[in-house]
Short mmCIF file of C-alpha atoms in Angstrom, two decimals:
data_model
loop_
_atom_site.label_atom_id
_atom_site.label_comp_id
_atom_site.label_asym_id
_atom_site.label_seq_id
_atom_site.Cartn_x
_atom_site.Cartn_y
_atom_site.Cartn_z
CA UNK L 1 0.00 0.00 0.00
CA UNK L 2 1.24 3.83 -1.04
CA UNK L 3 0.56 6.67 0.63
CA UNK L 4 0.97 10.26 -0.92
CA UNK L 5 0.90 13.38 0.71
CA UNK L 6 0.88 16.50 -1.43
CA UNK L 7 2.52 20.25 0.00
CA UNK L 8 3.66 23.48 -1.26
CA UNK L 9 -0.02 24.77 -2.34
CA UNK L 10 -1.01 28.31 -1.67
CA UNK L 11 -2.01 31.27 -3.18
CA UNK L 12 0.15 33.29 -5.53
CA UNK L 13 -0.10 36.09 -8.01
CA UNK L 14 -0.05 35.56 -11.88
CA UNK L 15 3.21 35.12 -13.70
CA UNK L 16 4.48 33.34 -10.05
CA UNK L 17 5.97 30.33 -9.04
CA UNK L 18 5.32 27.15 -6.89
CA UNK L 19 6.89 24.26 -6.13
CA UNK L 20 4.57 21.34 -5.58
CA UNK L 21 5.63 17.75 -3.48
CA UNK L 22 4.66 14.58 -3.10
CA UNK L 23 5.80 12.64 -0.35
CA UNK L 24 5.03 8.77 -0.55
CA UNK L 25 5.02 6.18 2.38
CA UNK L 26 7.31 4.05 0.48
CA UNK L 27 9.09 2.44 -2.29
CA UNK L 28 7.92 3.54 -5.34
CA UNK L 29 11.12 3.89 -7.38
CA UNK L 30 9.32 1.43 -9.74
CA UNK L 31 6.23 3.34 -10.28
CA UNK L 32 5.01 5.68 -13.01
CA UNK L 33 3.90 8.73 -11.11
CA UNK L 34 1.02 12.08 -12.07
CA UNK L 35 -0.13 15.30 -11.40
CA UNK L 36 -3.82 15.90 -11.78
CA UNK L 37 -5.99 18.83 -10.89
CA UNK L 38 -9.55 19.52 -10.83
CA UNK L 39 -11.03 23.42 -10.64
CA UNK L 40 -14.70 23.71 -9.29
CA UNK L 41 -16.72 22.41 -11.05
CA UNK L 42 -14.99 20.81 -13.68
CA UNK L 43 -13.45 17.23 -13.85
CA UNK L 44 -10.02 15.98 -12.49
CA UNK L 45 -7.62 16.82 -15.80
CA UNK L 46 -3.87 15.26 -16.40
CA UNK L 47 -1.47 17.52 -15.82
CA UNK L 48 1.62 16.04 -15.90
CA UNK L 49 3.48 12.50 -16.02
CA UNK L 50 6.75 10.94 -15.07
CA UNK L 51 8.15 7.35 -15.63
CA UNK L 52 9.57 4.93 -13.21
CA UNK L 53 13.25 6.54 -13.86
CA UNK L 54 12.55 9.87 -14.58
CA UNK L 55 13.50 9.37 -18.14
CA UNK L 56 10.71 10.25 -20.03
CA UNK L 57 7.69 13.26 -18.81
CA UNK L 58 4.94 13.61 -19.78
CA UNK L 59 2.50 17.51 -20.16
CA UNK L 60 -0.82 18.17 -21.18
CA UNK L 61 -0.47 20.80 -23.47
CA UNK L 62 -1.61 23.73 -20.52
CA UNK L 63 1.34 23.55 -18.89
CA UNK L 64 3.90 22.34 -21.29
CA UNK L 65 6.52 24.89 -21.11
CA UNK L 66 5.77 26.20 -17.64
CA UNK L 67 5.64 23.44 -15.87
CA UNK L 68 8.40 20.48 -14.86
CA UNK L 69 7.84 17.49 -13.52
CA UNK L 70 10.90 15.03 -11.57
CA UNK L 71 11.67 12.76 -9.45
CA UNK L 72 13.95 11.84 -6.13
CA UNK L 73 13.44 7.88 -5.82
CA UNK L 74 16.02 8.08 -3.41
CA UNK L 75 13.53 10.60 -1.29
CA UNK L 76 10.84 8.74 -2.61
CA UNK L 77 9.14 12.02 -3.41
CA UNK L 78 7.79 13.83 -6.82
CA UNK L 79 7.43 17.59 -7.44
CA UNK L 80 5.64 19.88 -9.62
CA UNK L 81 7.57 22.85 -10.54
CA UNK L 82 5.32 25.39 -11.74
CA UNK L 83 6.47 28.73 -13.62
CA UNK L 84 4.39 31.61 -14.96
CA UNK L 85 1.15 30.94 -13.27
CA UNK L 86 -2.20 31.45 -15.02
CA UNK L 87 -5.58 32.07 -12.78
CA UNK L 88 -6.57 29.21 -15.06
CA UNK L 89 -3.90 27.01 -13.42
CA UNK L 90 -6.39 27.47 -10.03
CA UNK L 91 -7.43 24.25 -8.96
CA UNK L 92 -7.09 21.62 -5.96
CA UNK L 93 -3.91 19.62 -7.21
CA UNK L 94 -3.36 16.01 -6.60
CA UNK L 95 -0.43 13.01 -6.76
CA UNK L 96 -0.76 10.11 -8.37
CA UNK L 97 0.92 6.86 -8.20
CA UNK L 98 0.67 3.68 -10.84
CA UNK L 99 2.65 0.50 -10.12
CA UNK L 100 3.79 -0.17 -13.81
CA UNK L 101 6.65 0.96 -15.69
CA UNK L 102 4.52 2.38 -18.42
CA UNK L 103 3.08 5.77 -17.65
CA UNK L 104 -0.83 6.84 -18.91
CA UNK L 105 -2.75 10.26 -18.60
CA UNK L 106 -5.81 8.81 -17.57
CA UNK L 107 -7.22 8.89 -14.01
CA UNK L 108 -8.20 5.35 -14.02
CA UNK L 109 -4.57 4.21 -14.54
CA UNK L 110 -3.45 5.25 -11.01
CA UNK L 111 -4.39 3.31 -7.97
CA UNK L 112 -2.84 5.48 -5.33
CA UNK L 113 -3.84 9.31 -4.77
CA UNK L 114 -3.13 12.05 -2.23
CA UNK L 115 -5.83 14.21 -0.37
CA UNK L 116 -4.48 17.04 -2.72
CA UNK L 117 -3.23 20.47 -2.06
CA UNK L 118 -5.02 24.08 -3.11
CA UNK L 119 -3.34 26.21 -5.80
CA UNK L 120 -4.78 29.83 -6.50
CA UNK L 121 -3.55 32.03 -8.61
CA UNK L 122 -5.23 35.76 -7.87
CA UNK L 123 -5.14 38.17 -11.52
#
């Protein structure tokens, strides 16, 4: 069993920066692991994806260019490094862990999620 927990959420200005984490309970330097988010309202959306050893990433097409997304399997933790912040980027963002070396976009192909952390971004 995996447990995530998501920090560095808060509220920022437009054109900022955050730094997202994930924090998991243990091994998962064999996992494919994701960033999702989900506004009011609106559906939980792919963000952003990472393989098992941090080779290959994965953006919806949102972020890509603002956003980064790694890995410390020695920490056992993933971040979200987010540049150039849109109001649109406002949402409750959460971790995602899959135990296969192949990595997907969809929300059914994790098993493992955090509680999520809040991410506003004021105009």
């Amino acid at each position: 069993q995996v447990q995530l927990v998501e920090s560095g959420g808060g509220l920022v200005q437009a054109g900022g920066s955050l730094r997202l984490a994930c924090a998991a309970s243990g091994p998962v330097f064999n996992y494919g692991m994701g960033w999702f988010r989900q506004a009011p309202g609106k559906e939980r959306e792919f963000v952003a994806a990472i393989n098992w050893s941090g080779g290959s990433t994965y953006y919806a097409d949102s972020v890509k260019g603002r956003f980064t997304i790694s890995r410390d399997n020695a920490k056992t933790s993933v971040y979200l490094q987010m540049n150039s912040l849109k109001p649109e980027d406002t949402a409750v963002y959460y971790c995602a862990a899959r135990r296969s070396i192949v990595v997907v976009i969809t929300t059914r192909g994790y098993s493992y999620w955090g509680q999520g952390t809040q991410v506003t971004v004021s105009s």
